[in-house]
mmCIF file of C-alpha atoms in Angstrom:
data_model
loop_
_atom_site.group_PDB
_atom_site.id
_atom_site.type_symbol
_atom_site.label_atom_id
_atom_site.label_comp_id
_atom_site.label_asym_id
_atom_site.label_seq_id
_atom_site.Cartn_x
_atom_site.Cartn_y
_atom_site.Cartn_z
ATOM 1 C CA GLY A 1 185.481 84.061 225.418
ATOM 2 C CA ALA A 2 185.890 87.782 224.744
ATOM 3 C CA VAL A 3 182.539 88.946 225.947
ATOM 4 C CA VAL A 4 181.761 92.603 226.374
ATOM 5 C CA SER A 5 178.670 93.718 228.233
ATOM 6 C CA GLN A 6 176.927 97.111 228.520
ATOM 7 C CA HIS A 7 174.531 98.393 231.090
ATOM 8 C CA PRO A 8 171.886 99.547 230.815
ATOM 9 C CA SER A 9 170.712 98.234 227.432
ATOM 10 C CA TRP A 10 168.360 101.157 227.077
ATOM 11 C CA VAL A 11 167.527 104.263 228.933
ATOM 12 C CA ILE A 12 165.007 107.056 228.726
ATOM 13 C CA CYS A 13 165.676 110.296 230.552
ATOM 14 C CA LYS A 14 164.493 113.862 230.791
ATOM 15 C CA SER A 15 166.485 116.585 229.213
ATOM 16 C CA GLY A 16 169.121 118.093 231.513
ATOM 17 C CA THR A 17 169.765 114.780 233.506
ATOM 18 C CA SER A 18 173.055 112.849 233.389
ATOM 19 C CA VAL A 19 173.238 109.252 232.265
ATOM 20 C CA LYS A 20 175.970 106.816 233.010
ATOM 21 C CA ILE A 21 176.706 103.821 230.707
ATOM 22 C CA GLU A 22 178.944 100.946 231.840
ATOM 23 C CA CYS A 23 181.059 98.829 229.679
ATOM 24 C CA ARG A 24 182.657 95.609 231.012
ATOM 25 C CA SER A 25 184.913 93.031 229.686
ATOM 26 C CA LEU A 26 183.647 89.871 231.314
ATOM 27 C CA ASP A 27 186.328 87.297 230.546
ATOM 28 C CA PHE A 28 189.472 89.221 229.606
ATOM 29 C CA GLN A 29 191.378 92.301 230.592
ATOM 30 C CA ALA A 30 191.079 95.283 228.267
ATOM 31 C CA THR A 31 193.878 97.731 228.008
ATOM 32 C CA THR A 32 191.894 99.943 225.716
ATOM 33 C CA MET A 33 188.286 100.551 225.356
ATOM 34 C CA PHE A 34 186.552 102.614 222.673
ATOM 35 C CA TRP A 35 183.205 104.395 222.810
ATOM 36 C CA TYR A 36 181.205 104.802 219.627
ATOM 37 C CA ARG A 37 177.923 106.561 218.761
ATOM 38 C CA GLN A 38 175.653 105.420 215.997
ATOM 39 C CA PHE A 39 172.663 107.289 214.590
ATOM 40 C CA PRO A 40 169.967 105.454 212.711
ATOM 41 C CA LYS A 41 170.936 104.054 209.364
ATOM 42 C CA GLN A 42 174.476 105.330 209.783
ATOM 43 C CA SER A 43 177.877 103.786 210.529
ATOM 44 C CA LEU A 44 179.579 103.853 213.910
ATOM 45 C CA MET A 45 181.370 107.068 214.814
ATOM 46 C CA LEU A 46 184.272 106.818 217.229
ATOM 47 C CA MET A 47 183.799 109.241 220.111
ATOM 48 C CA ALA A 48 186.883 108.476 222.256
ATOM 49 C CA THR A 49 189.578 106.026 223.066
ATOM 50 C CA SER A 50 190.090 105.108 226.668
ATOM 51 C CA ASN A 51 193.203 103.553 228.219
ATOM 52 C CA GLU A 52 193.100 102.126 231.663
ATOM 53 C CA GLY A 53 194.484 104.611 234.177
ATOM 54 C CA SER A 54 194.851 107.570 231.900
ATOM 55 C CA LYS A 55 192.677 110.217 230.456
ATOM 56 C CA ALA A 56 190.636 109.450 227.399
ATOM 57 C CA THR A 57 191.497 110.727 223.947
ATOM 58 C CA TYR A 58 188.509 112.404 222.313
ATOM 59 C CA GLU A 59 187.830 112.558 218.574
ATOM 60 C CA GLN A 60 187.508 115.915 216.951
ATOM 61 C CA GLY A 61 184.060 117.530 217.635
ATOM 62 C CA VAL A 62 183.317 115.356 220.690
ATOM 63 C CA GLU A 63 183.008 117.494 223.876
ATOM 64 C CA LYS A 64 185.063 115.937 226.623
ATOM 65 C CA ASP A 65 183.180 117.855 229.335
ATOM 66 C CA LYS A 66 179.853 116.550 228.025
ATOM 67 C CA PHE A 67 180.872 112.883 227.476
ATOM 68 C CA LEU A 68 182.901 111.991 230.574
ATOM 69 C CA ILE A 69 184.898 108.739 230.256
ATOM 70 C CA ASN A 70 186.423 106.904 233.211
ATOM 71 C CA HIS A 71 188.532 103.697 232.662
ATOM 72 C CA ALA A 72 189.311 102.834 236.257
ATOM 73 C CA SER A 73 190.166 99.158 235.805
ATOM 74 C CA LEU A 74 191.117 96.648 233.109
ATOM 75 C CA THR A 75 187.526 95.416 232.916
ATOM 76 C CA LEU A 76 185.426 98.559 233.280
ATOM 77 C CA SER A 77 184.914 101.798 231.432
ATOM 78 C CA THR A 78 182.166 104.221 231.942
ATOM 79 C CA LEU A 79 180.665 106.885 229.720
ATOM 80 C CA THR A 80 178.504 109.649 231.422
ATOM 81 C CA VAL A 81 176.443 111.830 229.175
ATOM 82 C CA THR A 82 176.132 114.997 231.261
ATOM 83 C CA SER A 83 173.148 117.306 230.975
ATOM 84 C CA ALA A 84 171.661 115.153 228.085
ATOM 85 C CA HIS A 85 169.534 116.810 225.472
ATOM 86 C CA PRO A 86 167.340 115.310 222.728
ATOM 87 C CA GLU A 87 170.107 115.557 220.209
ATOM 88 C CA ASP A 88 172.145 113.243 222.383
ATOM 89 C CA SER A 89 169.668 110.460 221.679
ATOM 90 C CA SER A 90 171.596 107.739 220.004
ATOM 91 C CA PHE A 91 172.873 104.206 220.166
ATOM 92 C CA TYR A 92 176.151 104.162 222.266
ATOM 93 C CA ILE A 93 178.406 101.157 221.706
ATOM 94 C CA CYS A 94 181.688 100.300 223.505
ATOM 95 C CA SER A 95 184.442 97.925 222.414
ATOM 96 C CA ALA A 96 187.367 96.559 224.094
ATOM 97 C CA ARG A 97 190.803 95.519 223.053
ATOM 98 C CA ARG A 98 192.358 92.575 224.797
ATOM 99 C CA HIS A 99 195.266 93.429 227.154
ATOM 100 C CA GLY A 100 198.545 92.355 225.706
ATOM 101 C CA ALA A 101 197.127 91.857 222.276
ATOM 102 C CA GLY A 102 199.667 91.893 219.619
ATOM 103 C CA ILE A 103 199.179 93.055 216.032
ATOM 104 C CA ILE A 104 197.963 89.741 214.843
ATOM 105 C CA GLN A 105 195.306 89.650 217.676
ATOM 106 C CA GLU A 106 194.070 93.232 217.212
ATOM 107 C CA THR A 107 190.435 92.623 217.271
ATOM 108 C CA GLN A 108 187.944 94.826 219.095
ATOM 109 C CA TYR A 109 185.112 93.065 220.845
ATOM 110 C CA PHE A 110 181.893 94.984 220.902
ATOM 111 C CA GLY A 111 179.285 95.343 223.518
ATOM 112 C CA PRO A 112 175.544 94.987 222.616
ATOM 113 C CA GLY A 113 174.991 98.805 222.841
ATOM 114 C CA THR A 114 172.959 101.105 224.865
ATOM 115 C CA ARG A 115 170.038 102.978 223.322
ATOM 116 C CA LEU A 116 169.627 106.451 224.835
ATOM 117 C CA LEU A 117 166.466 108.402 224.445
ATOM 118 C CA VAL A 118 166.388 111.910 225.841
ATOM 119 C CA LEU A 119 162.914 113.485 226.123
ATOM 120 C CA ASP B 1 192.593 109.713 205.090
ATOM 121 C CA ALA B 2 192.045 106.002 204.938
ATOM 122 C CA LYS B 3 188.589 105.137 203.954
ATOM 123 C CA THR B 4 186.554 102.336 202.450
ATOM 124 C CA THR B 5 183.771 102.259 199.802
ATOM 125 C CA GLN B 6 181.064 99.625 199.777
ATOM 126 C CA PRO B 7 177.781 99.200 197.918
ATOM 127 C CA ASN B 8 174.804 100.337 199.927
ATOM 128 C CA SER B 9 172.998 97.086 199.725
ATOM 129 C CA MET B 10 173.114 93.661 198.067
ATOM 130 C CA GLU B 11 170.660 90.817 197.765
ATOM 131 C CA SER B 12 171.360 87.123 197.623
ATOM 132 C CA ASN B 13 169.462 83.870 197.715
ATOM 133 C CA GLU B 14 169.651 81.606 200.663
ATOM 134 C CA GLU B 15 172.268 78.882 200.495
ATOM 135 C CA GLU B 16 174.131 80.595 197.673
ATOM 136 C CA PRO B 17 177.604 82.210 197.983
ATOM 137 C CA VAL B 18 177.740 85.993 198.593
ATOM 138 C CA HIS B 19 180.639 88.196 197.508
ATOM 139 C CA LEU B 20 180.723 91.667 199.279
ATOM 140 C CA PRO B 21 183.162 94.046 197.631
ATOM 141 C CA CYS B 22 185.174 96.796 199.208
ATOM 142 C CA ASN B 23 187.430 99.429 197.785
ATOM 143 C CA HIS B 24 190.156 100.983 199.846
ATOM 144 C CA SER B 25 192.428 102.669 197.378
ATOM 145 C CA THR B 26 194.199 104.912 199.934
ATOM 146 C CA ILE B 27 195.253 101.960 202.127
ATOM 147 C CA SER B 28 198.733 102.215 203.557
ATOM 148 C CA GLY B 29 201.152 99.355 203.963
ATOM 149 C CA THR B 30 200.533 98.924 207.628
ATOM 150 C CA ASP B 31 196.688 99.117 207.547
ATOM 151 C CA TYR B 32 194.853 95.903 208.253
ATOM 152 C CA ILE B 33 191.577 95.122 206.569
ATOM 153 C CA HIS B 34 188.810 94.184 209.088
ATOM 154 C CA TRP B 35 185.243 93.054 208.440
ATOM 155 C CA TYR B 36 182.465 93.281 211.066
ATOM 156 C CA ARG B 37 178.785 92.779 210.731
ATOM 157 C CA GLN B 38 175.938 94.229 212.710
ATOM 158 C CA LEU B 39 172.414 92.968 213.209
ATOM 159 C CA PRO B 40 169.685 95.444 214.052
ATOM 160 C CA SER B 41 169.984 97.018 217.465
ATOM 161 C CA GLN B 42 173.090 95.015 218.330
ATOM 162 C CA GLY B 43 176.725 95.673 218.592
ATOM 163 C CA PRO B 44 179.100 94.768 215.711
ATOM 164 C CA GLU B 45 180.396 91.267 215.493
ATOM 165 C CA TYR B 46 183.901 90.463 214.282
ATOM 166 C CA VAL B 47 183.965 88.456 211.059
ATOM 167 C CA ILE B 48 187.496 88.359 209.657
ATOM 168 C CA HIS B 49 190.622 90.385 209.113
ATOM 169 C CA GLY B 50 193.803 90.223 206.969
ATOM 170 C CA LEU B 51 196.755 92.220 205.690
ATOM 171 C CA THR B 52 197.941 90.839 202.399
ATOM 172 C CA SER B 53 197.161 87.161 202.117
ATOM 173 C CA ASN B 54 193.666 85.647 201.704
ATOM 174 C CA VAL B 55 192.184 84.425 204.947
ATOM 175 C CA ASN B 56 189.712 81.743 205.822
ATOM 176 C CA ASN B 57 187.818 81.154 209.007
ATOM 177 C CA ARG B 58 184.662 79.354 210.057
ATOM 178 C CA MET B 59 182.501 82.371 209.203
ATOM 179 C CA ALA B 60 183.903 83.567 205.920
ATOM 180 C CA SER B 61 186.768 84.071 203.560
ATOM 181 C CA LEU B 62 188.550 87.244 202.786
ATOM 182 C CA ALA B 63 190.193 87.813 199.416
ATOM 183 C CA ILE B 64 192.564 90.681 199.123
ATOM 184 C CA ALA B 65 193.655 92.074 195.886
ATOM 185 C CA GLU B 66 197.368 91.948 195.120
ATOM 186 C CA ASP B 67 197.683 95.742 195.213
ATOM 187 C CA ARG B 68 195.482 95.785 198.382
ATOM 188 C CA LYS B 69 193.301 98.403 196.998
ATOM 189 C CA SER B 70 190.196 96.247 197.243
ATOM 190 C CA SER B 71 188.968 93.135 199.018
ATOM 191 C CA THR B 72 186.065 90.871 198.943
ATOM 192 C CA LEU B 73 184.305 89.196 201.779
ATOM 193 C CA ILE B 74 182.934 85.858 200.786
ATOM 194 C CA LEU B 75 180.227 84.029 202.612
ATOM 195 C CA HIS B 76 180.256 80.499 201.104
ATOM 196 C CA ARG B 77 176.627 79.611 201.828
ATOM 197 C CA ALA B 78 174.470 82.354 203.089
ATOM 198 C CA THR B 79 171.651 81.702 205.410
ATOM 199 C CA LEU B 80 168.921 83.999 206.670
ATOM 200 C CA ARG B 81 170.871 84.556 209.862
ATOM 201 C CA ASP B 82 173.619 86.238 207.720
ATOM 202 C CA ALA B 83 171.323 89.092 206.926
ATOM 203 C CA ALA B 84 173.128 92.166 208.469
ATOM 204 C CA VAL B 85 174.985 95.239 207.640
ATOM 205 C CA TYR B 86 178.698 94.319 206.742
ATOM 206 C CA TYR B 87 181.265 96.861 207.439
ATOM 207 C CA CYS B 88 184.596 96.937 205.653
ATOM 208 C CA ILE B 89 187.138 98.645 207.943
ATOM 209 C CA LEU B 90 190.696 99.782 207.947
ATOM 210 C CA ARG B 91 192.681 99.373 211.118
ATOM 211 C CA VAL B 92 195.149 102.183 211.021
ATOM 212 C CA ARG B 93 197.948 102.993 213.393
ATOM 213 C CA ILE B 94 197.647 106.200 215.273
ATOM 214 C CA SER B 95 200.795 106.059 217.315
ATOM 215 C CA GLY B 96 203.016 103.517 218.928
ATOM 216 C CA SER B 97 200.757 100.514 219.577
ATOM 217 C CA ASN B 98 197.640 102.610 219.322
ATOM 218 C CA TYR B 99 195.248 101.634 216.559
ATOM 219 C CA GLN B 100 191.761 102.949 215.413
ATOM 220 C CA LEU B 101 189.141 101.232 213.228
ATOM 221 C CA ILE B 102 188.086 103.462 210.394
ATOM 222 C CA TRP B 103 184.566 102.472 209.494
ATOM 223 C CA GLY B 104 182.894 102.572 206.088
ATOM 224 C CA ALA B 105 179.260 103.111 205.511
ATOM 225 C CA GLY B 106 178.568 99.309 205.303
ATOM 226 C CA THR B 107 176.564 97.050 202.975
ATOM 227 C CA LYS B 108 173.140 95.878 203.967
ATOM 228 C CA LEU B 109 172.944 92.273 202.922
ATOM 229 C CA ILE B 110 169.490 91.008 202.290
ATOM 230 C CA ILE B 111 169.007 87.241 202.055
ATOM 231 C CA LYS B 112 165.987 85.970 200.183
ATOM 232 C CA PRO B 113 164.592 82.591 201.173
#
């Protein structure tokens, strides 16, 4: 159990276009989903925390108008990179926290990632 | 700020135990210690977590120092499939029931056949 999927797995787009990435929890409900970005040979950087039905909380330095996050249901969150530029090229990874998880069960389940290349 | 420090890389022979160290000297009393690993071009995979006591599961063991300022992930018998970047992470409370994972730089584990 506890499978998280992402779609698409990779995308190539032209500069200026918008790209939407979906994150789904397949066999559990996720109260909270997290979006990370990872550059080559670096660790994961948290971009934002998304709670179902409310606005996402963005980390310092992450532009909320550029990285639009929607968490419309307990199984789906989307990240839209608006007007993408080459510097937005990165590996985007989502994770989900199980609904009703207590402290002991606080484990994030990660998706396989989406590689974005902006030309 | 809570943070972790790990060696950049480690090498080990196949079928031998591996001890991956992590320092977290600024850890607070409510911070959990988590370990994830990541294979190339994949999302991280949960390995183990703990608070104060040592923990064992089917993947690994976690040994936590008495003062909690360091911990060691133990792979009892490494295989080639265990080659990955291993991240030592602190799970810190932000507010209420909201938590974040604070990621370290990770240790790249190389397994030699």
